[in-house]
Amino acid sequence: MAILRTFTLAPLARAILRTSAFLLVAGPAGAVTVVDESLTIDETTALDRYVLNPGATLNATGASVERIDARDNARLNLQGTTVNASGADAIMLRAGAQAAIGNDTRIISDRLGLRLQRVGTAGSTATVSDSRIEGGQGGALVSGASTLNLVNSTVVSNGEFAAVELFGNGVLSAQGSTLTGANAGLSIQGDADFDEAAQVRLVNTRVQGLNGSAIVVGEELLDPAKASILVGPGTTLEGSNGVLLDVVANSDATLQVDGAQLVGDVRVQTGSTANLALDNQASLTGRLENVAGLTLANQARWTMVEDSQVGALTLSGGAVRFGEADQYQRLSLGSLSGNGTFIMDADFSTGQTDFLDVGTATGNHTLLVGSSGADPVTENDVHLIHTAAGDASFALLNGPVDVGTFSYELVQRGNDWFLDGASKLISPGTESVLALFNTAPTVWYGELTSLRSRMGELRLNESKAGAWGRAYGNKYNVDGAAGSAYTQTQQGFSLGADAPLSAGDGQWLIGVMAGHSTSDLNMSRGASAQVKSYYLGLYTTWLDAQSGYYFDGVVKANRFANDSKVTLSDGARTKGRYDNLGAGVSIEFGRHLALAQGYFIEPYTQWSAATIQGKDYRLDNGMRANGDDTRSLLGKAGVTLGKTFTLSEGRHVQPYVRLAYAHEFVDDNEVKVNANRFNNDVSGSRGEIGTGVAVSFNDRLQLHADFDYASGGRVEQPWGANVGLRFSW
């Protein structure tokens, strides 16, 4: 019973203490200077107390004062002055009195530092700049009809009361200032003589309750309070109990946050009312307890920290985030209107998810649901939203949600919305995996073309020993039927040297080559990848000058460095990397047939085979990829038509065009993503056309350029080009 009595009497005792302290005006008796008209004091003036009669003026610069009582319509100007009171308020401003306090003025008392008092409906005004107010019981008291302006100043309460106690329709404006209370930072109380709300404007200001809430509206056993609070950019509200706004005792508060970033709770006692509005990229992270209305506009965001209820939510380009990614919360709304975004998460491996439950929902809204690299444990739908009434529409902000191997679409069934994976749309992460496993053959063949194009040079240099260098580029468009649609842009270089063999008929060349290429892959939904290839090869060429028959053979080994970077549906980035090896062989056989007037025709066939090492690897979002060895068998038949122009001093120019038919025979390269099987299939036929020129500047130096286009099947090559030089000796 004793404990119950203590808690029951606490509000009454506190109210009596608060009222008694506020009524204390007079201090201990002593010497007093009474100012009837005007008085100026400075550092040479003896310490004294001052009473300003109605209409009087006191100017103090660098002075030391014990206490000041400014009566009706008096004027007070303190600059660089210290007011240090004991047993009374340091400065009292009565009805109509005005004070300008600045230039590092210090106001200190064991009671209240500054009191702005009213008489009837006539209040007082103080502007405090670059100064400090400190009180043993409270910092500053602002009565109804009174105004306190703080600029770059500090107000401190070391006692029961807040740093600033605001009554009735009093006004507090603070810019670049600090309000620190031993209990609450700012307290707003009711006054039955005023119907208007108290006005608070805080910009770049810190309000701190060291043993309580940052702002308290209302007091038990006192008149209900009304408050309109604007929190501007750079402002922070800090309560030791985690509460930035506490509304009690049947009071009413409106909190508008403009561009500020706040962390803390808004707590509203039953019977009281609070409405919040966040604007201009403002943010609030915390609990909303019994809040009647919340408005989020112009990219403002509320981040929940637990299951929450709000009476009415209005969105105008704002967003609600359902906690952190590993927290799953429920938001219940009486009504929803406007347009905005809900940022939600789901653990598809366990079935846990955030959930939105609305009474009456209107407007057009979007969902940003967190992606996952893991597949769901089941293929059941994921329930995200329920509405009891209304015509609201919901859509996914960045399209289907990436859930492991596949992406899930949002579907509506009555008044409920679900994520549904029935469409089996592969996710960007899966696209990157399939593209990387699929692209190695085109990388391998793109590097090989630079060797095949050298035939024109060899005919011009009569099989002399030499060295050569090539720069080349290719672009490929791979059809989605191959597993994943993507574009590949390749650029690289090859270096080589060869010499004639003395054995045999003397028409053989043997050589060695090395090179490097980089292929950039781009997919349609935010995925990209890169393959860096390093290769070494041996080649041989036989060209019979009399019959025109020729043979080309190449053996080439590669090391591939594969990187994927994926932008997921929720804007998150994931990546993966692996290295693997590859090897292949290519042979070509044809015949050079000379025609009249320097024309020639070359029918040929080419067969190439390559195998690329399979690999297991992970993306850092948990997606698992497993690829078998990738194989390719490419057959080609074609013809080259050209003409050799013989110039003076042994120079030659040989332009040509080439037509070919190619077919890829391998149609089954298996890839698994999170145990889901895919077939990378680039089989099919295509036509090729190319043109080029080989130029011999003399018997040692030749230039070559070649351009290609191919289309058909599942791989299109919009362009391919290579250019290089050969030097013979």
XYZ file of C-alpha atoms in Angstrom:
729
model
C 0.000 0.000 0.000
C 2.879 2.351 0.741
C 4.267 1.861 -2.768
C 0.846 2.489 -4.300
C 0.415 5.692 -2.289
C 3.818 6.973 -3.365
C 3.061 6.617 -7.070
C -0.461 7.984 -6.659
C 0.678 11.145 -4.916
C 3.708 11.745 -7.125
C 1.889 13.815 -9.804
C 0.148 15.909 -7.138
C 3.377 16.538 -5.241
C 5.163 17.459 -8.437
C 2.374 19.840 -9.463
C 2.412 21.540 -6.052
C 6.203 21.855 -6.167
C 6.067 23.217 -9.713
C 3.310 25.749 -8.884
C 5.008 26.895 -5.699
C 8.295 27.435 -7.441
C 6.682 29.378 -10.280
C 4.942 31.698 -7.776
C 8.167 32.585 -6.005
C 9.025 36.084 -7.108
C 10.635 37.968 -4.293
C 14.065 37.103 -2.941
C 15.944 38.031 0.210
C 15.820 41.672 1.225
C 18.849 43.861 0.452
C 20.141 46.925 -1.432
C 18.202 47.660 -4.609
C 18.682 50.255 -7.332
C 15.359 51.460 -8.719
C 15.428 52.743 -12.292
C 12.660 55.166 -13.187
C 13.823 56.318 -16.619
C 17.189 55.145 -18.006
C 20.430 53.822 -16.519
C 23.687 52.610 -18.076
C 26.132 50.434 -16.117
C 29.417 48.712 -16.953
C 32.295 46.786 -15.381
C 33.060 49.706 -13.031
C 29.583 49.619 -11.498
C 29.260 48.006 -8.067
C 27.339 44.746 -7.719
C 23.661 45.484 -7.096
C 20.052 44.435 -7.682
C 17.905 46.399 -10.123
C 14.192 47.102 -10.330
C 13.027 48.747 -13.553
C 9.805 50.685 -13.054
C 7.259 50.680 -15.905
C 8.776 52.121 -19.083
C 12.333 52.346 -17.654
C 15.500 51.222 -19.508
C 18.651 49.519 -18.218
C 21.731 49.181 -20.438
C 24.499 46.946 -19.106
C 27.809 46.272 -20.862
C 30.410 44.081 -19.150
C 28.678 44.601 -15.812
C 28.114 42.208 -12.891
C 24.554 42.192 -11.543
C 22.885 40.298 -8.724
C 19.280 40.311 -9.968
C 16.957 42.246 -12.322
C 13.195 42.816 -12.074
C 11.858 44.575 -15.206
C 8.276 45.713 -14.787
C 5.585 46.641 -17.304
C 6.979 47.840 -20.658
C 10.517 48.215 -19.301
C 13.531 47.738 -21.607
C 16.599 45.686 -20.760
C 19.813 45.499 -22.792
C 22.556 43.175 -21.490
C 25.809 42.724 -23.405
C 28.716 40.730 -22.013
C 27.128 40.957 -18.565
C 26.902 38.424 -15.729
C 23.721 38.085 -13.656
C 24.240 35.764 -10.675
C 21.276 35.443 -8.292
C 20.741 33.458 -5.112
C 17.328 32.675 -3.609
C 15.420 34.299 -6.476
C 15.038 34.261 -10.238
C 17.958 35.994 -11.944
C 15.877 38.014 -14.412
C 12.147 38.718 -14.251
C 10.390 40.344 -17.210
C 6.810 41.416 -16.508
C 3.991 42.352 -18.882
C 5.194 44.247 -21.930
C 8.857 44.197 -20.827
C 11.474 43.441 -23.483
C 15.054 42.238 -23.143
C 17.966 42.019 -25.578
C 20.631 39.718 -24.125
C 23.827 38.900 -25.995
C 27.569 38.975 -26.446
C 28.413 36.135 -24.007
C 26.098 37.266 -21.251
C 25.786 34.696 -18.434
C 22.556 34.411 -16.406
C 22.770 32.101 -13.373
C 20.422 31.394 -10.471
C 19.711 28.670 -7.937
C 16.045 29.045 -8.973
C 15.090 30.199 -12.486
C 17.585 31.901 -14.734
C 15.024 33.812 -16.791
C 11.288 34.311 -16.235
C 9.007 35.859 -18.852
C 5.887 36.787 -16.895
C 2.456 37.898 -18.077
C -0.143 40.158 -16.491
C -3.572 39.285 -17.826
C -3.014 38.666 -21.534
C 0.030 40.939 -21.799
C 3.266 38.957 -21.975
C 6.970 39.781 -22.236
C 9.708 39.151 -24.792
C 13.396 38.242 -24.625
C 15.950 37.692 -27.369
C 19.069 35.857 -26.211
C 22.089 35.631 -28.529
C 25.469 33.947 -27.970
C 24.792 33.655 -24.239
C 24.080 31.149 -21.456
C 21.153 30.772 -19.030
C 21.408 28.325 -16.136
C 19.072 27.688 -13.194
C 19.155 25.422 -10.173
C 15.422 24.650 -10.546
C 14.820 25.578 -14.191
C 16.478 27.447 -17.017
C 13.793 29.701 -18.451
C 10.030 30.076 -17.939
C 7.897 31.509 -20.738
C 4.326 32.378 -19.774
C 1.341 32.689 -22.095
C 1.517 35.624 -24.541
C 5.318 35.747 -24.043
C 8.132 35.023 -26.503
C 11.665 33.715 -26.017
C 14.068 33.863 -28.970
C 17.331 31.944 -28.644
C 20.175 32.357 -31.115
C 23.405 30.387 -30.653
C 22.718 30.177 -26.929
C 22.554 27.577 -24.173
C 19.810 27.061 -21.576
C 20.436 24.609 -18.723
C 18.221 23.356 -15.903
C 19.875 21.533 -13.022
C 16.625 20.867 -11.151
C 13.088 19.554 -11.346
C 11.946 21.707 -14.256
C 12.867 21.593 -17.924
C 15.480 23.783 -19.509
C 12.561 25.799 -20.907
C 9.044 25.720 -19.420
C 6.502 27.050 -21.934
C 2.915 27.937 -20.900
C -0.345 28.624 -22.732
C 0.258 30.174 -26.136
C 3.854 31.132 -25.352
C 6.391 31.136 -28.173
C 9.865 29.597 -28.226
C 12.177 30.050 -31.203
C 15.636 28.491 -30.996
C 18.314 28.537 -33.659
C 21.792 27.055 -33.253
C 21.115 26.586 -29.554
C 21.149 23.900 -26.853
C 18.432 23.153 -24.273
C 19.535 20.715 -21.573
C 17.338 19.695 -18.659
C 18.274 17.550 -15.687
C 14.878 15.940 -16.315
C 13.066 16.980 -19.534
C 14.634 19.240 -22.124
C 11.491 21.248 -22.981
C 8.148 21.226 -21.143
C 4.934 22.728 -22.545
C 2.124 23.376 -20.061
C -1.498 24.378 -20.400
C -3.031 27.711 -19.389
C -6.828 27.948 -19.328
C -6.687 31.670 -20.188
C -5.512 30.874 -23.731
C -7.146 28.753 -26.418
C -4.243 29.002 -28.854
C -1.450 26.445 -28.935
C 2.073 27.121 -27.763
C 4.436 27.662 -30.714
C 7.893 26.055 -30.818
C 10.390 26.453 -33.650
C 13.723 24.623 -33.435
C 16.427 24.928 -36.107
C 19.904 23.420 -35.771
C 19.173 23.051 -32.072
C 19.758 20.264 -29.557
C 17.072 19.510 -26.968
C 18.186 17.018 -24.341
C 16.451 15.467 -21.338
C 19.101 13.953 -19.083
C 16.580 12.065 -16.979
C 13.417 12.129 -19.038
C 11.977 12.915 -22.437
C 13.314 15.529 -24.830
C 9.927 17.314 -25.061
C 6.938 16.858 -22.728
C 3.530 18.308 -23.566
C 1.123 18.462 -20.609
C 1.313 17.942 -16.856
C -0.919 15.856 -14.598
C -3.387 17.951 -12.512
C -2.674 21.066 -14.596
C -4.632 22.461 -17.532
C -4.355 20.422 -20.764
C -1.748 21.844 -23.102
C -1.785 22.557 -26.817
C 1.480 22.638 -28.742
C 2.562 23.199 -32.322
C 6.196 22.156 -32.691
C 8.374 22.660 -35.773
C 11.676 20.784 -35.836
C 13.894 22.148 -38.593
C 17.135 21.000 -40.225
C 20.042 20.137 -37.965
C 17.895 19.703 -34.865
C 18.217 16.710 -32.539
C 15.832 15.627 -29.789
C 17.342 13.342 -27.156
C 15.624 11.778 -24.153
C 17.358 9.517 -21.669
C 14.290 7.273 -21.858
C 14.427 7.209 -25.667
C 11.346 9.435 -25.973
C 11.635 12.553 -28.092
C 8.002 13.644 -27.600
C 5.764 12.730 -24.646
C 2.119 13.906 -24.745
C 0.168 13.466 -21.483
C -2.789 14.716 -19.433
C -5.368 15.085 -22.231
C -3.073 17.393 -24.158
C -2.822 17.944 -27.904
C 0.414 18.201 -29.892
C 1.394 18.633 -33.518
C 4.978 17.814 -34.456
C 6.247 18.925 -37.859
C 9.716 17.719 -38.831
C 11.274 19.572 -41.753
C 14.561 18.143 -43.042
C 15.717 16.880 -39.623
C 16.900 13.355 -38.811
C 15.397 12.157 -35.521
C 15.867 8.981 -33.505
C 13.486 8.254 -30.651
C 9.897 7.464 -29.713
C 6.697 9.480 -29.771
C 4.554 8.455 -26.811
C 0.939 9.609 -26.465
C -1.031 8.912 -23.302
C -4.605 7.694 -23.635
C -6.880 10.736 -23.845
C -4.188 12.850 -25.475
C -3.703 13.423 -29.207
C -0.628 13.766 -31.404
C -0.244 14.255 -35.153
C 3.114 14.052 -36.888
C 4.235 15.393 -40.253
C 7.648 14.727 -41.815
C 8.718 16.708 -44.882
C 11.709 17.433 -47.133
C 13.738 14.235 -46.595
C 13.173 14.273 -42.846
C 13.467 10.957 -41.057
C 12.252 9.449 -37.820
C 13.434 6.139 -36.415
C 11.438 4.983 -33.413
C 8.163 3.852 -31.890
C 4.897 5.661 -32.469
C 2.614 4.915 -29.545
C -1.050 5.931 -29.885
C -0.306 8.490 -32.632
C -3.484 9.718 -34.322
C -2.006 10.738 -37.663
C 1.268 10.606 -39.573
C 2.078 12.430 -42.814
C 5.229 11.654 -44.822
C 6.024 13.937 -47.772
C 8.852 14.701 -50.185
C 11.092 11.693 -49.484
C 10.529 11.774 -45.736
C 10.865 8.398 -44.017
C 9.672 6.711 -40.856
C 11.663 3.636 -39.817
C 9.803 1.297 -37.486
C 11.550 -0.486 -34.625
C 8.680 -2.786 -33.570
C 5.082 -3.687 -34.426
C 3.180 -0.388 -34.648
C -0.280 1.124 -34.945
C -1.141 4.524 -36.439
C -4.596 5.998 -36.829
C -4.218 7.640 -40.253
C -1.185 7.511 -42.540
C -0.949 10.006 -45.405
C 1.860 9.641 -47.913
C 2.968 12.232 -50.428
C 6.203 10.875 -51.819
C 7.272 9.564 -48.399
C 8.237 6.083 -47.234
C 7.790 3.702 -44.323
C 10.577 1.244 -43.604
C 9.712 -1.871 -41.618
C 12.855 -1.970 -39.457
C 16.127 -3.638 -40.330
C 16.463 -6.543 -42.743
C 16.456 -9.185 -40.002
C 13.430 -7.724 -38.200
C 9.927 -8.669 -39.285
C 7.230 -6.269 -38.158
C 3.552 -5.595 -38.548
C 2.075 -2.147 -39.223
C -1.633 -1.637 -38.535
C -3.305 1.481 -39.945
C -6.792 2.818 -39.476
C -6.559 4.454 -42.893
C -4.028 4.935 -45.686
C -4.121 7.605 -48.403
C -1.928 9.427 -50.911
C 1.050 7.870 -52.650
C 4.259 6.539 -51.161
C 6.519 3.564 -50.611
C 6.655 0.741 -48.076
C 10.119 -0.763 -47.607
C 9.663 -4.348 -46.476
C 11.669 -7.520 -45.989
C 11.003 -11.216 -46.015
C 13.041 -14.276 -45.101
C 11.936 -16.597 -47.852
C 13.830 -19.522 -46.356
C 11.737 -19.372 -43.164
C 8.558 -17.696 -44.371
C 8.936 -14.679 -42.033
C 7.835 -11.369 -43.540
C 6.838 -7.792 -42.768
C 3.104 -7.204 -43.020
C 0.849 -4.207 -43.688
C -2.729 -4.326 -42.351
C -5.022 -1.403 -43.287
C -8.611 -0.579 -42.450
C -9.486 1.720 -45.367
C -6.822 2.123 -48.048
C -6.841 4.574 -50.957
C -4.171 5.975 -53.270
C -1.350 4.464 -55.328
C 1.560 2.960 -53.431
C 4.738 1.023 -54.175
C 6.590 -1.714 -52.326
C 10.350 -2.129 -52.113
C 10.861 -5.662 -50.839
C 14.323 -6.859 -49.842
C 15.932 -9.358 -52.183
C 17.504 -12.673 -51.260
C 20.070 -14.997 -52.785
C 18.434 -18.045 -51.204
C 15.429 -19.817 -52.652
C 12.187 -20.138 -50.643
C 11.748 -23.345 -48.662
C 8.458 -23.805 -50.513
C 6.931 -22.205 -53.571
C 3.987 -20.837 -51.610
C 2.939 -17.231 -52.098
C 4.257 -14.607 -49.669
C 1.422 -12.574 -48.108
C 2.403 -8.898 -47.628
C -0.742 -6.711 -47.454
C -4.347 -6.893 -46.325
C -6.916 -4.108 -46.587
C -10.433 -4.224 -45.193
C -11.839 -1.623 -47.594
C -10.869 0.960 -50.190
C -9.557 1.057 -53.746
C -5.820 1.403 -53.111
C -3.351 -0.008 -55.618
C 0.058 -1.466 -54.818
C 2.960 -2.203 -57.166
C 6.601 -3.214 -56.862
C 8.919 -0.204 -57.047
C 11.728 -1.810 -59.072
C 9.780 -4.590 -60.706
C 9.757 -8.234 -59.596
C 11.493 -9.065 -56.314
C 14.646 -11.136 -56.630
C 14.289 -14.259 -54.494
C 17.195 -16.569 -55.155
C 16.999 -18.166 -58.581
C 13.775 -16.472 -59.652
C 12.059 -13.102 -59.321
C 8.607 -12.837 -57.751
C 5.799 -10.607 -59.010
C 3.136 -8.873 -56.913
C -0.386 -10.172 -57.484
C -3.692 -9.020 -56.004
C -6.382 -11.413 -54.872
C -9.349 -9.541 -53.518
C -8.136 -7.261 -50.720
C -4.819 -9.076 -50.313
C -1.476 -8.774 -52.086
C 1.048 -11.586 -52.475
C 4.488 -12.166 -53.944
C 4.037 -14.920 -56.519
C 6.846 -16.796 -58.253
C 4.682 -18.745 -60.681
C 6.072 -16.901 -63.720
C 9.570 -18.391 -63.135
C 11.233 -15.174 -64.231
C 14.943 -15.672 -63.597
C 16.589 -13.147 -61.276
C 19.480 -10.829 -62.243
C 21.809 -12.928 -60.086
C 20.847 -16.020 -62.070
C 21.297 -14.082 -65.306
C 24.857 -13.202 -64.339
C 25.656 -16.817 -63.436
C 24.305 -18.200 -66.719
C 26.010 -15.517 -68.789
C 29.416 -16.125 -67.206
C 29.229 -19.885 -67.751
C 27.943 -19.349 -71.289
C 30.327 -16.723 -72.578
C 33.639 -18.595 -72.486
C 33.233 -20.142 -75.976
C 32.571 -16.767 -77.612
C 35.589 -15.377 -75.746
C 37.675 -18.278 -77.073
C 36.485 -17.899 -80.668
C 36.792 -14.113 -80.596
C 40.462 -14.485 -79.759
C 40.950 -17.080 -82.508
C 39.779 -14.871 -85.378
C 42.908 -12.744 -85.147
C 44.994 -15.767 -86.185
C 42.742 -16.923 -89.031
C 42.902 -13.467 -90.630
C 46.655 -13.735 -91.105
C 46.338 -15.947 -94.179
C 46.372 -12.958 -96.493
C 49.709 -11.812 -95.110
C 51.340 -15.238 -95.362
C 50.558 -15.444 -99.052
C 52.259 -12.095 -99.541
C 55.442 -12.839 -97.594
C 56.209 -16.286 -99.078
C 56.378 -18.046 -95.679
C 59.213 -16.038 -94.237
C 59.885 -16.049 -90.508
C 58.393 -13.113 -88.692
C 56.617 -11.594 -85.713
C 53.189 -10.033 -85.587
C 50.780 -8.175 -83.329
C 47.014 -7.753 -83.430
C 44.379 -5.621 -81.733
C 40.790 -6.809 -82.057
C 37.261 -6.263 -80.834
C 33.979 -8.138 -81.091
C 30.406 -7.710 -79.979
C 27.946 -10.563 -79.465
C 24.225 -10.545 -78.714
C 23.158 -13.806 -77.088
C 19.496 -14.781 -77.228
C 17.540 -15.501 -74.042
C 16.802 -18.985 -75.344
C 20.470 -19.746 -74.647
C 19.708 -19.524 -70.893
C 20.079 -15.793 -70.334
C 20.041 -12.904 -72.773
C 23.099 -10.667 -72.646
C 25.476 -8.618 -74.758
C 29.203 -9.240 -74.806
C 31.735 -6.628 -75.853
C 35.261 -7.986 -76.247
C 38.530 -6.213 -76.798
C 42.055 -7.600 -76.727
C 45.380 -8.144 -78.396
C 47.536 -11.047 -79.629
C 51.277 -11.283 -80.190
C 53.028 -14.037 -82.091
C 56.120 -15.187 -83.932
C 56.685 -17.985 -86.418
C 59.377 -19.529 -88.584
C 59.498 -22.020 -91.489
C 60.198 -25.677 -90.757
C 63.152 -27.183 -92.565
C 61.599 -30.652 -92.464
C 59.030 -31.864 -94.967
C 58.408 -30.002 -98.165
C 59.606 -26.668 -96.734
C 56.166 -25.088 -96.905
C 55.334 -25.320 -93.199
C 55.398 -22.507 -90.651
C 55.199 -23.100 -86.907
C 54.573 -20.364 -84.393
C 53.694 -19.389 -80.873
C 51.114 -16.825 -79.779
C 49.990 -15.154 -76.536
C 47.405 -12.555 -75.700
C 44.798 -11.076 -73.438
C 41.181 -10.035 -73.857
C 38.512 -8.416 -71.702
C 34.824 -9.127 -72.266
C 32.149 -6.967 -70.637
C 28.727 -8.588 -70.266
C 25.527 -6.637 -69.743
C 22.135 -8.086 -68.879
C 18.760 -6.389 -69.014
C 17.892 -6.111 -65.287
C 20.865 -4.562 -63.547
C 23.366 -7.401 -63.821
C 26.799 -7.124 -65.374
C 29.877 -9.301 -65.551
C 33.397 -9.271 -66.856
C 35.692 -11.988 -68.154
C 39.422 -11.403 -68.368
C 41.148 -14.014 -70.485
C 44.866 -14.786 -70.681
C 45.963 -17.251 -73.348
C 48.926 -19.041 -74.881
C 48.877 -21.077 -78.074
C 50.793 -22.909 -80.753
C 49.904 -22.798 -84.421
C 51.093 -24.202 -87.715
C 50.376 -23.196 -91.296
C 51.003 -25.105 -94.520
C 50.576 -23.360 -97.848
C 51.422 -25.077 -101.122
C 52.277 -22.340 -103.575
C 51.837 -24.584 -106.630
C 48.467 -26.210 -105.906
C 47.037 -23.488 -103.668
C 46.026 -25.876 -100.886
C 46.528 -24.638 -97.353
C 46.091 -25.887 -93.791
C 45.843 -23.969 -90.514
C 46.010 -25.578 -87.088
C 45.796 -23.936 -83.658
C 46.010 -25.254 -80.094
C 45.202 -22.656 -77.439
C 44.957 -22.732 -73.629
C 43.223 -20.030 -71.534
C 42.863 -18.884 -67.966
C 39.642 -16.977 -67.314
C 39.062 -14.543 -64.417
C 35.278 -14.128 -64.040
C 33.551 -11.370 -62.047
C 29.838 -10.636 -61.721
C 28.189 -7.541 -60.238
C 24.453 -7.520 -59.752
C 22.045 -4.756 -58.770
C 19.072 -6.453 -57.154
C 15.441 -5.366 -57.074
C 15.844 -3.607 -53.705
C 18.869 -1.619 -54.904
C 21.361 -3.799 -53.023
C 24.535 -4.950 -54.778
C 25.948 -8.451 -54.792
C 28.970 -9.893 -56.508
C 30.840 -13.110 -57.136
C 34.187 -14.182 -58.571
C 35.895 -17.346 -59.789
C 38.776 -18.459 -62.028
C 38.778 -21.394 -64.434
C 40.763 -22.870 -67.309
C 39.946 -23.690 -70.905
C 41.557 -25.323 -73.912
C 40.687 -25.893 -77.527
C 41.832 -26.726 -81.011
C 40.935 -25.364 -84.430
C 41.792 -26.688 -87.874
C 41.062 -25.143 -91.259
C 41.570 -26.598 -94.718
C 41.062 -24.836 -98.017
C 42.412 -24.006 -101.438
C 43.559 -20.793 -103.049
C 42.490 -20.704 -106.710
C 44.007 -17.984 -108.830
C 41.790 -16.449 -111.503
C 42.510 -14.031 -114.299
C 43.605 -10.421 -113.693
C 44.693 -11.058 -110.103
C 41.319 -12.328 -108.826
C 41.200 -15.371 -106.597
C 38.688 -17.590 -104.804
C 39.262 -19.657 -101.664
C 36.763 -22.317 -100.586
C 37.454 -23.585 -97.071
C 36.113 -25.488 -94.093
C 36.970 -24.922 -90.455
C 36.337 -27.102 -87.382
C 36.880 -25.919 -83.832
C 36.364 -27.597 -80.483
C 36.796 -26.132 -77.008
C 36.142 -27.210 -73.447
C 35.966 -24.837 -70.467
C 36.397 -26.008 -66.885
C 33.241 -26.048 -64.752
C 33.192 -24.339 -61.364
C 31.268 -24.008 -58.105
C 31.058 -20.535 -56.559
C 28.807 -18.232 -54.540
C 27.559 -14.702 -54.837
C 27.896 -12.811 -51.565
C 24.097 -12.715 -51.113
C 24.142 -16.489 -50.655
C 23.285 -17.596 -54.199
C 25.046 -20.854 -55.133
C 26.197 -21.546 -58.690
C 27.431 -24.825 -60.120
C 28.453 -25.247 -63.731
C 29.550 -28.378 -65.549
C 32.333 -28.196 -68.106
C 31.238 -26.008 -71.018
C 31.826 -27.599 -74.423
C 31.643 -26.316 -77.972
C 31.960 -27.905 -81.406
C 31.723 -25.411 -84.251
C 31.769 -26.347 -87.907
C 32.074 -23.837 -90.702
C 32.142 -23.839 -94.506
C 32.794 -20.764 -96.583
C 34.454 -19.015 -99.446
C 36.742 -15.989 -99.758
C 36.738 -13.814 -102.879
C 39.425 -11.222 -103.567
C 41.885 -9.575 -105.861
C 45.581 -8.870 -105.591
C 46.828 -5.507 -106.863
C 50.541 -5.457 -107.564
C 52.092 -2.025 -107.135
C 55.563 -0.714 -107.797
C 58.624 -1.803 -105.797
C 57.090 -5.126 -104.753
C 54.093 -3.655 -102.920
C 50.757 -5.463 -102.934
C 47.187 -4.674 -101.894
C 44.752 -7.555 -101.468
C 41.106 -6.673 -100.628
C 38.625 -9.518 -100.126
C 35.183 -10.521 -98.911
C 34.312 -13.739 -97.102
C 31.004 -15.629 -96.839
C 30.464 -18.594 -94.535
C 27.878 -20.874 -92.976
C 28.542 -21.943 -89.360
C 26.820 -24.408 -87.049
C 27.257 -25.025 -83.311
C 26.557 -28.671 -82.500
C 26.675 -28.742 -78.677
C 23.250 -28.077 -77.170
C 23.579 -29.161 -73.542
C 25.828 -27.264 -71.128
C 24.229 -27.737 -67.702
C 24.292 -25.026 -65.031
C 22.699 -25.224 -61.583
C 21.637 -22.171 -59.586
C 20.553 -23.003 -56.026
C 19.993 -26.578 -57.270
C 17.728 -25.365 -60.123
C 18.908 -26.816 -63.426
C 19.418 -24.662 -66.532
C 20.762 -25.506 -69.964
C 23.122 -23.035 -71.582
C 22.347 -23.793 -75.226
C 23.982 -21.749 -78.003
C 23.518 -24.400 -80.661
C 22.220 -23.510 -84.093
C 23.301 -22.167 -87.454
C 24.256 -18.705 -88.570
C 25.554 -16.907 -91.625
C 28.750 -14.872 -91.642
C 30.057 -12.114 -93.880
C 33.380 -10.381 -93.662
C 35.601 -8.026 -95.544
C 39.227 -7.137 -95.196
C 42.432 -6.027 -96.778
C 46.034 -7.175 -96.612
C 48.708 -4.662 -97.626
C 52.399 -5.388 -98.251
C 54.482 -2.208 -97.918
C 57.680 -4.068 -98.785
C 59.086 -7.574 -98.469
C 59.288 -7.197 -94.662
C 56.268 -5.197 -93.446
C 52.605 -6.068 -93.958
C 49.379 -4.540 -92.618
C 46.085 -6.358 -92.144
C 42.521 -5.229 -91.309
C 39.410 -7.396 -91.107
C 35.713 -6.724 -90.367
C 32.983 -9.323 -89.704
C 29.238 -9.677 -89.178
C 27.276 -12.819 -88.266
C 23.612 -13.514 -87.600
C 21.365 -16.479 -86.968
C 20.726 -19.129 -84.364
C 21.099 -17.862 -80.803
C 24.217 -15.742 -81.212
C 24.473 -12.581 -83.308
C 27.746 -10.778 -83.941
C 26.844 -7.191 -84.922
C 30.471 -6.406 -85.558
C 33.964 -7.764 -85.256
C 37.180 -6.023 -86.198
C 40.897 -6.621 -85.964
C 43.929 -4.817 -87.271
C 47.628 -5.515 -87.009
C 51.131 -5.639 -88.415
C 53.582 -8.373 -89.337
C 57.324 -7.945 -89.696
C 59.289 -10.612 -91.570
C 62.972 -11.308 -91.711
